[in-house]
Amino acid sequence: MQKPSLPSGTRDFGPVVLKRRKAIMQVLERVFVSHGFDPLETPALENLKTLQGKYGDEGDQLLFRILNSGDYLSKAPEADRHDSKALSPWIADRGLRYDLTVPLARFVVMNRGQLPMPFKRYQMQPVWRADRPQKGRYREFWQCDIDVVGADSVLCEAELVEMYLKAFQQLGLGVEIRINHRGLLDSLMPSLGSASAWSEFMVAMDKADKIGQEGVSQELRNRHLEHAVRVWEGLCAAQQEGDFESKLKAFEALAFFKNEDANAQSILQAEEALKKAADELRLLRSLLPAQASVVLDLTLARGLSYYTGAVFEVSPKDERLPLDFRLGSIGGGGRYDNLTGAFGLPDVPGVGVSFGLDRIYDTMEAAGLFDQMPSTWKGILFCPMDEASFPDAVRLAREVRHCGYAAEVYPSAAKLKKQLDYANQRGWCLAAILGENERLSQTVALKDLNEGSQSTVSYDDLVTHLKTHLPNG
RNA sequence: GCGGUUAUAGCUCAGUUGGUUAGAGCAUCAGCUUGUGGCGCUGAGGGUCGCCGGUUCGAGCCCGGUUAAUCGCCCCA
């Protein structure tokens, strides 16, 4: 006999958990729909050609590949059969989707001309990554994405940030939204000297919240980027400024700290990138509620290589969370001006953000937000005491459901203790006990499971009785 | 891909320098009580101590290997 088990990094969602997850998704969906977004679903499987090369080398390693059917090995040349890397393209043509943005880009390209532009869609589906599972990291997890394709206005960024704010407010979870702009980071290029130094700088900088300012400096020194340490320290000084505008001003002053070796052309490009980015950020900030908890984070880089404009990240910031609670971000996104370019359709701008459902759930659980949210059925469990009561119980349950309340008949004439235990476990708030005595007088003994009180209600009065005890059907 | 920790009942875990028949709480079932629960009492069932090998008179405990889970690194939601 084999012990049942689950693939690493995957989970079952039992009734209690799933009801809470669906409650979260309902909140998100209501926000999405209220901003005019339309739903989209795409297949779990995509052609590997669609997925590969979109997430960088690291991302390609994390793609789940699907073995071809049939005698796939015969197609592979003998020379490639002993090297798994060389063999892979011969035996796997499809993979599981890695995120929802690339499938969206594919969909937009395949359906161009038929979609209203700008195309605003939301999508809530699982994605898969062959990552090492850890706390808050799963191999199968759900993303809830909203994207606007075909519009380059900062209005879109502002709308998405506002939806972040609204959604987390409705979920009751305190968050901080950090914003940065790829243009600001690009403008550091002349100061850093080379493209490779720039990207190493990005990788090191992204770890700042984990290893601290000094840790990043150390890492830059380890990578022999002495020059970059000065840029980093300048960046941190700007980051120390309090509000959005002061940070931005400090950064603008910093970016003109240039490497003398840089040529005039690259300096000019950097200045243009900086000006455009700063203008966009100022406009974006002005479109958001003044008191909104949105901060400029000059050290925010975000990994995905396709971002070209504003980038966002959401972190939990809630005093109910344990002090040592760390899960990373629970959402993120940004502007990508050239994603569909990879599918042969250039110049379609897009911007989108993602809600990490699993981490949102884990965070809300850690903050105790589910404790005061017991999922009680608004309805009634019928408890038949003998088999002769089954017909009346079934008929009454039908009437109750017809009026919009939930009802269930316990499927046997088990002991009352057992039936009431079941009712409590399932969260029913009322139990209707129905036995020989009740049947003869055409009544039920209606027990309030929260208060413990009990009253006799006739068959005919049951529905009206429910209406007074269970408002809001 | 690389490290650390852990593995005992359905669940959460005890188990002394290696020593008779491996325990507790919760859960389940039965009875106390033809039909009154969520904090009552009594009892019962349930374990190849992850797996393979080694040391020993004797291994849940020590050693080696292996598998899995978990926490870190890389990277990311």
Coordinates of C-alpha atoms (C1' of nucleotides) in Angstrom, one line a residue:
Chain A
M1 CA 0.0 0.0 0.0
Q2 CA 1.3 3.4 -0.9
K3 CA 1.0 6.4 1.3
P4 CA -0.8 9.2 -0.5
S5 CA 1.2 12.4 -1.0
L6 CA 1.2 15.7 -2.8
P7 CA 3.9 17.0 -5.2
S8 CA 6.2 19.3 -3.4
G9 CA 5.0 22.9 -3.3
T10 CA 1.4 22.1 -4.0
R11 CA -1.5 22.1 -1.5
D12 CA -5.1 21.0 -1.1
F13 CA -7.5 23.7 -0.1
G14 CA -10.1 22.3 2.4
P15 CA -13.5 23.8 2.8
V16 CA -12.5 26.3 5.6
V17 CA -9.5 27.6 3.6
L18 CA -11.2 27.7 0.3
K19 CA -14.2 29.7 1.5
R20 CA -11.8 32.3 2.8
R21 CA -9.8 32.3 -0.5
K22 CA -13.0 32.7 -2.4
A23 CA -14.0 35.6 -0.1
I24 CA -10.8 37.3 -1.0
M25 CA -11.3 36.8 -4.7
Q26 CA -14.8 38.1 -4.5
V27 CA -13.5 41.3 -2.9
L28 CA -10.9 41.7 -5.7
E29 CA -13.3 40.8 -8.4
R30 CA -15.8 43.5 -7.3
V31 CA -13.1 46.1 -7.3
F32 CA -12.0 45.0 -10.8
V33 CA -15.5 45.0 -12.2
S34 CA -16.2 48.4 -10.7
H35 CA -13.3 49.9 -12.6
G36 CA -14.6 48.4 -15.9
F37 CA -12.2 45.5 -16.2
D38 CA -13.4 42.4 -18.1
P39 CA -12.5 38.8 -17.2
L40 CA -10.1 36.6 -19.1
E41 CA -8.9 33.0 -18.7
T42 CA -6.2 31.3 -20.6
P43 CA -5.0 27.6 -20.7
A44 CA -2.7 26.2 -18.0
L45 CA -0.6 24.9 -20.9
E46 CA 1.2 27.2 -23.3
N47 CA 3.7 26.4 -26.0
L48 CA 7.2 26.6 -24.7
K49 CA 8.0 29.0 -27.5
T50 CA 5.5 31.4 -26.0
L51 CA 7.0 31.2 -22.6
Q52 CA 10.7 30.9 -23.2
G53 CA 12.9 34.0 -23.3
K54 CA 10.4 36.2 -21.5
Y55 CA 11.6 35.9 -18.0
G56 CA 15.4 35.9 -18.3
D57 CA 17.6 32.9 -17.9
E58 CA 16.6 32.3 -14.3
G59 CA 12.9 32.3 -15.4
D60 CA 13.5 29.8 -18.1
Q61 CA 15.0 27.4 -15.6
L62 CA 11.9 27.7 -13.5
L63 CA 9.4 26.7 -16.3
F64 CA 7.6 23.4 -15.8
R65 CA 8.0 21.5 -19.1
I66 CA 5.5 18.9 -20.2
L67 CA 6.8 15.7 -21.8
N68 CA 5.5 15.2 -25.3
S69 CA 3.3 12.2 -26.0
G70 CA 4.2 9.2 -28.0
D71 CA 7.6 8.1 -29.1
Y72 CA 9.1 11.5 -28.5
L73 CA 12.7 10.2 -28.1
S74 CA 12.9 9.0 -31.7
K75 CA 12.8 12.6 -32.9
A76 CA 15.9 13.6 -30.9
P77 CA 19.3 13.3 -32.6
E78 CA 21.6 10.7 -31.1
A79 CA 24.1 13.4 -30.2
D80 CA 21.6 15.3 -28.0
R81 CA 20.2 12.3 -26.1
H82 CA 22.8 12.3 -23.3
D83 CA 22.6 16.0 -22.4
S84 CA 19.4 16.9 -20.6
K85 CA 19.7 20.5 -21.7
A86 CA 20.2 19.6 -25.3
L87 CA 17.5 16.9 -25.2
S88 CA 14.8 19.1 -23.6
P89 CA 13.7 21.0 -26.8
W90 CA 13.3 17.6 -28.6
I91 CA 11.0 16.0 -26.0
A92 CA 9.0 19.0 -24.6
D93 CA 7.0 21.4 -26.7
R94 CA 4.7 22.7 -24.0
G95 CA 4.9 24.1 -20.5
L96 CA 2.8 25.3 -17.6
R97 CA 2.2 29.1 -17.5
Y98 CA 4.7 31.0 -15.4
D99 CA 2.6 34.1 -14.9
L100 CA -0.5 35.8 -16.4
T101 CA 1.2 38.6 -18.3
V102 CA 2.8 36.7 -21.1
P103 CA -0.4 34.7 -21.8
L104 CA -2.2 38.1 -21.9
A105 CA 0.4 39.4 -24.4
R106 CA -0.1 36.3 -26.6
F107 CA -3.9 36.7 -26.4
V108 CA -3.8 40.3 -27.4
V109 CA -1.6 39.6 -30.4
M110 CA -3.8 36.7 -31.5
N111 CA -6.9 38.8 -31.1
R112 CA -5.8 42.2 -32.3
G113 CA -8.4 44.0 -34.3
Q114 CA -11.2 42.4 -32.3
L115 CA -10.4 43.8 -28.9
P116 CA -11.6 47.2 -27.8
M117 CA -8.5 49.4 -27.1
P118 CA -7.5 50.1 -24.5
F119 CA -8.1 46.5 -23.4
K120 CA -8.7 46.2 -19.7
R121 CA -8.8 42.7 -18.3
Y122 CA -8.6 40.9 -15.0
Q123 CA -7.5 37.3 -14.7
M124 CA -7.4 35.1 -11.6
Q125 CA -5.7 31.7 -12.2
P126 CA -3.0 29.5 -10.9
V127 CA 0.6 29.7 -12.2
W128 CA 3.5 27.3 -11.8
R129 CA 7.1 27.7 -11.1
A130 CA 9.7 24.9 -10.6
D131 CA 11.1 26.8 -7.7
R132 CA 12.3 25.5 -4.3
P133 CA 9.3 25.7 -2.0
Q134 CA 9.7 27.8 1.1
K135 CA 7.7 29.9 3.5
G136 CA 5.3 31.9 1.3
R137 CA 6.7 30.2 -1.9
Y138 CA 4.8 27.6 -3.7
R139 CA 5.2 25.7 -6.9
E140 CA 1.5 26.2 -7.7
F141 CA 0.1 29.6 -6.7
W142 CA -2.6 32.0 -7.7
Q143 CA -2.2 35.4 -9.2
C144 CA -5.0 37.9 -9.7
D145 CA -3.8 40.3 -12.4
I146 CA -5.3 43.5 -13.8
D147 CA -3.7 45.0 -16.9
V148 CA -4.5 47.9 -19.3
V149 CA -3.1 47.2 -22.8
G150 CA -3.0 49.8 -25.5
A151 CA -2.8 53.0 -23.4
D152 CA 0.3 54.9 -22.4
S153 CA -1.3 57.5 -20.1
V154 CA -0.3 57.7 -16.5
L155 CA -4.0 57.7 -15.8
C156 CA -3.7 53.9 -16.0
E157 CA -1.0 53.7 -13.4
A158 CA -3.0 55.9 -11.1
E159 CA -6.1 53.8 -11.6
L160 CA -4.2 50.6 -10.8
V161 CA -2.6 52.0 -7.6
E162 CA -6.0 53.3 -6.6
M163 CA -7.4 49.8 -7.1
Y164 CA -4.6 48.4 -4.9
L165 CA -5.6 50.8 -2.2
K166 CA -9.3 50.1 -2.4
A167 CA -8.9 46.3 -2.5
F168 CA -6.6 46.1 0.5
Q169 CA -8.8 48.6 2.4
Q170 CA -11.8 46.3 1.7
L171 CA -9.8 43.3 2.8
G172 CA -9.0 45.1 6.0
L173 CA -5.3 44.6 5.6
G174 CA -2.9 47.5 6.1
V175 CA -0.3 47.8 3.3
E176 CA 2.3 50.1 2.0
I177 CA 2.6 50.7 -1.8
R178 CA 6.0 51.5 -3.0
I179 CA 6.6 53.1 -6.4
N180 CA 9.6 53.6 -8.5
H181 CA 10.3 54.2 -12.2
R182 CA 12.7 52.4 -14.4
G183 CA 13.6 55.7 -16.0
L184 CA 15.2 56.9 -12.8
L185 CA 17.3 53.7 -12.6
D186 CA 18.2 53.9 -16.2
S187 CA 19.5 57.4 -15.7
L188 CA 22.2 56.0 -13.4
M189 CA 23.8 54.2 -16.3
P190 CA 26.5 56.8 -17.1
S191 CA 27.3 57.0 -13.4
L192 CA 27.8 53.3 -13.2
G193 CA 29.8 53.1 -16.3
S194 CA 28.5 50.0 -18.1
A195 CA 25.4 48.0 -18.7
S196 CA 26.8 45.0 -16.8
A197 CA 27.7 47.1 -13.8
W198 CA 24.2 48.6 -14.0
S199 CA 22.5 45.3 -13.8
E200 CA 24.7 44.0 -11.1
F201 CA 23.9 47.2 -9.2
M202 CA 20.2 46.4 -9.7
V203 CA 20.5 42.9 -8.3
A204 CA 22.4 44.1 -5.2
M205 CA 20.1 47.0 -4.6
D206 CA 17.0 44.8 -4.7
K207 CA 18.2 43.0 -1.6
A208 CA 18.3 46.2 0.4
D209 CA 15.3 45.4 2.5
K210 CA 16.8 42.1 3.4
I211 CA 20.5 42.8 4.0
G212 CA 20.3 46.5 4.7
Q213 CA 22.2 49.5 3.3
E214 CA 25.6 48.4 4.5
G215 CA 24.9 44.9 3.2
V216 CA 24.4 46.2 -0.3
S217 CA 27.6 48.3 0.0
Q218 CA 29.5 45.2 1.0
E219 CA 28.0 43.2 -1.8
L220 CA 29.0 45.9 -4.3
R221 CA 32.5 45.9 -3.0
N222 CA 32.6 42.1 -3.2
R223 CA 31.7 42.4 -6.9
H224 CA 34.6 45.0 -7.3
L225 CA 32.2 47.8 -8.1
E226 CA 33.8 50.5 -5.9
H227 CA 32.4 53.2 -8.0
A228 CA 28.9 51.9 -7.5
V229 CA 29.2 52.1 -3.8
R230 CA 29.2 55.9 -4.1
V231 CA 26.2 55.8 -6.3
W232 CA 24.4 53.6 -3.8
E233 CA 25.3 55.8 -0.9
G234 CA 23.9 58.8 -2.8
L235 CA 20.8 56.9 -3.6
C236 CA 20.3 56.0 0.1
A237 CA 20.8 59.6 1.1
A238 CA 18.0 60.6 -1.3
Q239 CA 15.9 57.8 0.1
Q240 CA 16.3 59.3 3.6
E241 CA 14.3 62.3 2.5
G242 CA 10.8 62.3 3.9
D243 CA 8.1 62.9 1.3
F244 CA 7.7 61.9 -2.4
E245 CA 8.7 65.3 -3.8
S246 CA 11.8 65.7 -1.6
K247 CA 13.1 62.3 -2.5
L248 CA 12.6 63.0 -6.2
K249 CA 14.4 66.3 -6.0
A250 CA 17.3 64.7 -4.1
F251 CA 17.5 62.0 -6.8
E252 CA 17.5 64.5 -9.6
A253 CA 20.4 66.2 -8.0
L254 CA 22.2 62.9 -7.5
A255 CA 21.8 61.7 -11.1
F256 CA 23.9 64.5 -12.3
F257 CA 26.7 63.0 -10.4
K258 CA 28.3 61.5 -13.5
N259 CA 31.3 59.5 -14.4
E260 CA 33.7 61.7 -16.3
D261 CA 34.4 58.8 -18.6
A262 CA 30.8 58.7 -19.8
N263 CA 30.3 60.0 -23.3
A264 CA 28.1 63.0 -24.0
Q265 CA 25.5 60.9 -25.9
S266 CA 24.8 58.6 -22.9
I267 CA 24.6 61.5 -20.5
L268 CA 22.0 63.1 -22.8
Q269 CA 20.0 59.9 -22.9
A270 CA 20.1 59.6 -19.2
E271 CA 19.0 63.2 -18.7
E272 CA 16.0 62.6 -21.0
A273 CA 15.1 59.3 -19.2
L274 CA 15.3 61.1 -15.9
K275 CA 13.1 64.0 -16.9
K276 CA 10.4 61.8 -18.4
A277 CA 10.4 59.5 -15.4
A278 CA 10.2 62.3 -12.9
D279 CA 7.4 64.0 -14.8
E280 CA 5.4 60.8 -14.9
L281 CA 6.0 60.2 -11.2
R282 CA 4.8 63.7 -10.3
L283 CA 1.7 63.4 -12.4
L284 CA 1.0 59.9 -11.0
R285 CA 1.3 61.2 -7.4
S286 CA -1.0 64.2 -8.1
L287 CA -3.7 61.8 -9.4
L288 CA -3.8 59.8 -6.2
P289 CA -5.6 60.7 -3.0
A290 CA -3.3 63.1 -1.0
Q291 CA -3.2 61.0 2.1
A292 CA -2.8 57.6 0.4
S293 CA -0.1 55.4 1.8
V294 CA 2.0 55.5 -1.3
V295 CA 5.7 56.1 -1.1
L296 CA 8.5 56.6 -3.5
D297 CA 11.1 53.9 -3.1
L298 CA 14.2 54.7 -5.1
T299 CA 15.7 51.3 -4.3
L300 CA 12.8 49.4 -5.8
A301 CA 14.0 47.5 -9.0
R302 CA 11.8 44.4 -9.4
G303 CA 13.2 41.5 -11.3
L304 CA 11.3 41.0 -14.4
S305 CA 13.2 42.4 -17.3
Y306 CA 10.2 43.6 -19.3
Y307 CA 9.3 46.6 -17.2
T308 CA 10.1 49.9 -18.8
G309 CA 8.2 52.6 -16.8
A310 CA 6.7 52.8 -13.4
V311 CA 7.1 49.8 -11.1
F312 CA 5.0 49.0 -8.0
E313 CA 5.3 46.7 -5.1
V314 CA 2.9 46.1 -2.2
S315 CA 4.1 45.0 1.3
P316 CA 2.0 44.3 4.3
K317 CA 2.2 47.0 7.0
D318 CA -0.2 46.1 9.7
E319 CA 0.3 46.4 13.4
R320 CA -1.6 43.2 14.0
L321 CA 1.2 41.2 12.3
P322 CA 3.9 39.6 14.4
L323 CA 7.0 41.6 14.5
D324 CA 9.1 38.9 12.8
F325 CA 6.6 38.3 10.1
R326 CA 8.3 38.4 6.7
L327 CA 6.9 37.0 3.5
G328 CA 8.1 39.4 0.9
S329 CA 5.7 41.4 -1.3
I330 CA 2.1 40.5 -1.7
G331 CA 1.7 42.2 -5.0
G332 CA 3.6 44.0 -7.7
G333 CA 3.6 45.2 -11.3
G334 CA 4.6 47.9 -13.6
R335 CA 4.6 49.3 -17.1
Y336 CA 6.0 47.3 -20.0
D337 CA 6.0 49.2 -23.3
N338 CA 7.1 46.4 -25.5
L339 CA 5.8 43.1 -24.3
T340 CA 3.8 42.2 -27.4
G341 CA 6.9 43.0 -29.5
A342 CA 8.2 39.5 -28.8
F343 CA 5.1 38.2 -30.6
G344 CA 5.6 40.5 -33.6
L345 CA 3.4 43.4 -32.6
P346 CA 5.5 46.4 -31.7
D347 CA 4.5 49.6 -29.9
V348 CA 1.6 48.3 -27.8
P349 CA 2.0 49.8 -24.4
G350 CA 0.7 48.1 -21.3
V351 CA 0.7 48.4 -17.6
G352 CA -0.5 45.9 -15.0
V353 CA -0.3 44.8 -11.4
S354 CA -0.7 41.5 -9.7
F355 CA -2.3 40.4 -6.4
G356 CA -0.5 37.4 -4.9
L357 CA -3.5 35.6 -3.5
D358 CA -1.6 33.0 -1.5
R359 CA 0.6 35.5 0.2
I360 CA -2.4 37.8 0.8
Y361 CA -4.1 34.8 2.5
D362 CA -1.0 33.9 4.6
T363 CA -0.6 37.5 5.7
M364 CA -4.3 38.0 6.6
E365 CA -4.1 34.7 8.5
A366 CA -1.0 35.9 10.4
A367 CA -2.7 39.1 11.2
G368 CA -5.7 37.2 12.6
L369 CA -8.2 38.7 10.2
F370 CA -10.0 35.4 9.7
D371 CA -10.6 34.9 13.4
Q372 CA -13.4 37.5 13.6
M373 CA -14.9 36.3 10.4
P374 CA -16.6 33.0 11.2
S375 CA -18.3 31.6 8.1
T376 CA -21.7 30.7 9.5
W377 CA -24.3 29.4 7.2
K378 CA -27.3 31.7 7.1
G379 CA -29.7 28.9 7.4
I380 CA -31.0 25.8 9.1
L381 CA -30.1 22.1 9.6
F382 CA -33.1 19.8 9.9
C383 CA -32.5 17.0 12.4
P384 CA -34.9 14.1 11.8
M385 CA -35.3 11.9 14.9
D386 CA -36.9 8.9 13.0
E387 CA -37.2 7.8 9.4
A388 CA -40.9 8.7 9.4
S389 CA -39.8 12.4 9.7
F390 CA -37.7 12.4 6.5
P391 CA -40.5 13.5 4.1
D392 CA -41.6 16.4 6.2
A393 CA -37.9 17.5 6.8
V394 CA -37.2 17.3 3.0
R395 CA -40.3 19.3 2.2
L396 CA -39.7 22.0 4.8
A397 CA -36.0 22.3 3.7
R398 CA -37.3 22.8 0.1
E399 CA -39.6 25.6 1.2
V400 CA -36.8 27.3 3.2
R401 CA -34.4 27.2 0.2
H402 CA -37.2 28.5 -2.0
C403 CA -37.2 31.7 0.1
G404 CA -33.4 32.1 -0.4
Y405 CA -32.0 30.6 2.8
A406 CA -29.7 27.6 3.0
A407 CA -31.1 24.4 4.4
E408 CA -29.8 20.9 4.9
V409 CA -31.4 17.7 6.1
Y410 CA -29.2 15.4 8.2
P411 CA -29.1 12.2 6.1
S412 CA -30.0 9.8 8.9
A413 CA -32.0 9.6 12.1
A414 CA -28.8 9.6 14.1
K415 CA -28.6 10.5 17.8
L416 CA -29.4 14.1 18.4
K417 CA -26.1 14.7 20.1
K418 CA -24.3 13.6 16.9
Q419 CA -26.6 15.8 14.7
L420 CA -26.1 18.9 16.9
D421 CA -22.3 18.3 16.9
Y422 CA -22.4 18.2 13.1
A423 CA -24.5 21.4 13.0
N424 CA -21.9 23.2 15.2
Q425 CA -19.0 21.9 13.2
R426 CA -20.5 23.1 10.0
G427 CA -21.5 26.5 11.4
W428 CA -25.3 26.2 11.0
C429 CA -27.0 28.8 13.3
L430 CA -30.3 27.0 13.6
A431 CA -31.3 23.4 14.1
A432 CA -34.9 22.2 13.5
I433 CA -35.6 19.1 15.5
L434 CA -38.3 17.0 13.9
G435 CA -39.6 13.8 15.5
E436 CA -42.8 12.0 16.2
N437 CA -44.1 14.6 18.7
E438 CA -43.4 17.5 16.4
R439 CA -44.9 15.7 13.4
L440 CA -48.2 15.0 15.1
S441 CA -48.5 18.7 16.0
Q442 CA -47.1 19.9 12.6
T443 CA -44.3 21.8 14.4
V444 CA -40.5 21.8 14.7
A445 CA -38.4 22.4 17.8
L446 CA -36.3 25.3 16.5
K447 CA -33.0 25.6 18.4
D448 CA -30.8 28.7 18.2
L449 CA -27.3 27.2 18.2
N450 CA -25.6 30.4 19.2
E451 CA -27.8 31.3 22.2
G452 CA -29.0 27.8 23.1
S453 CA -32.6 28.9 23.3
Q454 CA -35.3 26.8 21.8
S455 CA -38.9 27.4 20.7
T456 CA -41.7 25.6 19.0
V457 CA -42.6 26.8 15.5
S458 CA -45.3 25.4 13.3
Y459 CA -44.6 24.2 9.8
D460 CA -46.6 27.2 8.4
D461 CA -44.7 29.8 10.4
L462 CA -41.2 28.5 9.8
V463 CA -40.4 30.7 6.9
T464 CA -41.7 33.9 8.5
H465 CA -39.8 33.0 11.6
L466 CA -36.6 32.7 9.6
K467 CA -37.1 36.1 8.1
T468 CA -37.1 37.7 11.5
H469 CA -34.2 35.7 12.8
L470 CA -32.0 35.6 9.7
P471 CA -32.1 39.0 8.0
N472 CA -30.4 39.7 4.7
G473 CA -31.3 36.2 3.4
Chain B
rG1 C1' 21.4 24.0 -8.1
rC2 C1' 23.8 24.6 -2.7
rG3 C1' 23.4 24.5 2.9
rG4 C1' 20.8 23.9 8.1
rU5 C1' 16.9 21.4 10.9
rU6 C1' 13.2 17.7 11.4
rA7 C1' 10.7 12.6 10.6
rU8 C1' 6.9 8.6 16.8
rA9 C1' -1.3 7.3 16.5
rG10 C1' -6.0 10.7 11.9
rC11 C1' -3.8 15.9 14.0
rU12 C1' -0.3 18.4 17.7
rC13 C1' 3.6 16.5 20.3
rA14 C1' 6.3 13.8 24.9
rG15 C1' 9.6 9.6 25.3
rU16 C1' 15.5 10.2 30.9
rU17 C1' 23.3 8.0 30.0
rG18 C1' 20.6 2.8 24.9
rG19 C1' 17.1 -1.4 29.1
rU20 C1' 10.3 -5.1 30.5
rU21 C1' 4.2 -4.5 27.0
rA22 C1' 6.2 3.2 23.2
rG23 C1' 2.6 7.5 26.1
rA24 C1' -0.5 12.3 26.5
rG25 C1' -4.0 16.0 24.5
rC26 C1' -7.3 16.7 20.5
rA27 C1' -10.2 13.9 17.0
rU28 C1' -13.1 9.2 16.2
rC29 C1' -16.4 5.4 18.2
rA30 C1' -19.4 3.2 22.3
rG31 C1' -22.0 3.8 27.0
rC32 C1' -23.8 7.0 31.2
rU33 C1' -29.1 9.7 28.8
rU34 C1' -35.6 6.4 23.2
rG35 C1' -34.6 13.5 21.9
rU36 C1' -30.6 18.5 23.3
rG37 C1' -24.6 20.5 21.2
rG38 C1' -20.4 23.9 21.5
rC39 C1' -16.1 23.5 28.4
rG40 C1' -19.5 16.5 31.9
rC41 C1' -18.1 11.3 33.3
rU42 C1' -16.5 6.1 31.9
rG43 C1' -14.4 3.1 28.4
rA44 C1' -12.7 1.4 23.4
rG45 C1' -10.2 1.3 18.8
rG46 C1' -6.0 3.2 16.4
rG47 C1' 1.6 2.9 15.7
rU48 C1' 6.5 -1.8 10.6
rC49 C1' 8.7 4.9 15.8
rG50 C1' 9.8 7.7 7.3
rC51 C1' 12.7 3.7 4.6
rC52 C1' 17.5 0.5 4.1
rG53 C1' 21.7 -1.1 6.5
rG54 C1' 25.3 -1.0 10.6
rU55 C1' 27.1 -0.9 16.0
rU56 C1' 25.2 -3.6 20.5
rC57 C1' 23.4 -9.0 24.8
rG58 C1' 19.6 -5.2 23.6
rA59 C1' 18.1 0.6 19.2
rG60 C1' 12.3 5.1 19.0
rC61 C1' 17.2 6.9 21.1
rC62 C1' 24.0 5.9 18.6
rC63 C1' 26.4 5.6 13.3
rG64 C1' 26.1 5.5 7.7
rG65 C1' 23.0 5.9 3.6
rU66 C1' 18.3 7.2 1.4
rU67 C1' 13.5 9.5 0.9
rA68 C1' 10.3 13.4 2.3
rA69 C1' 9.0 17.8 4.8
rU70 C1' 10.6 22.4 6.4
rC71 C1' 13.8 26.8 7.0
rG72 C1' 17.7 29.6 4.6
rC73 C1' 21.0 31.0 -0.1
rC74 C1' 20.1 32.2 -5.5
rC75 C1' 15.6 34.2 -7.4
rC76 C1' 10.7 35.6 -6.9
rA77 C1' 4.1 36.4 -5.7

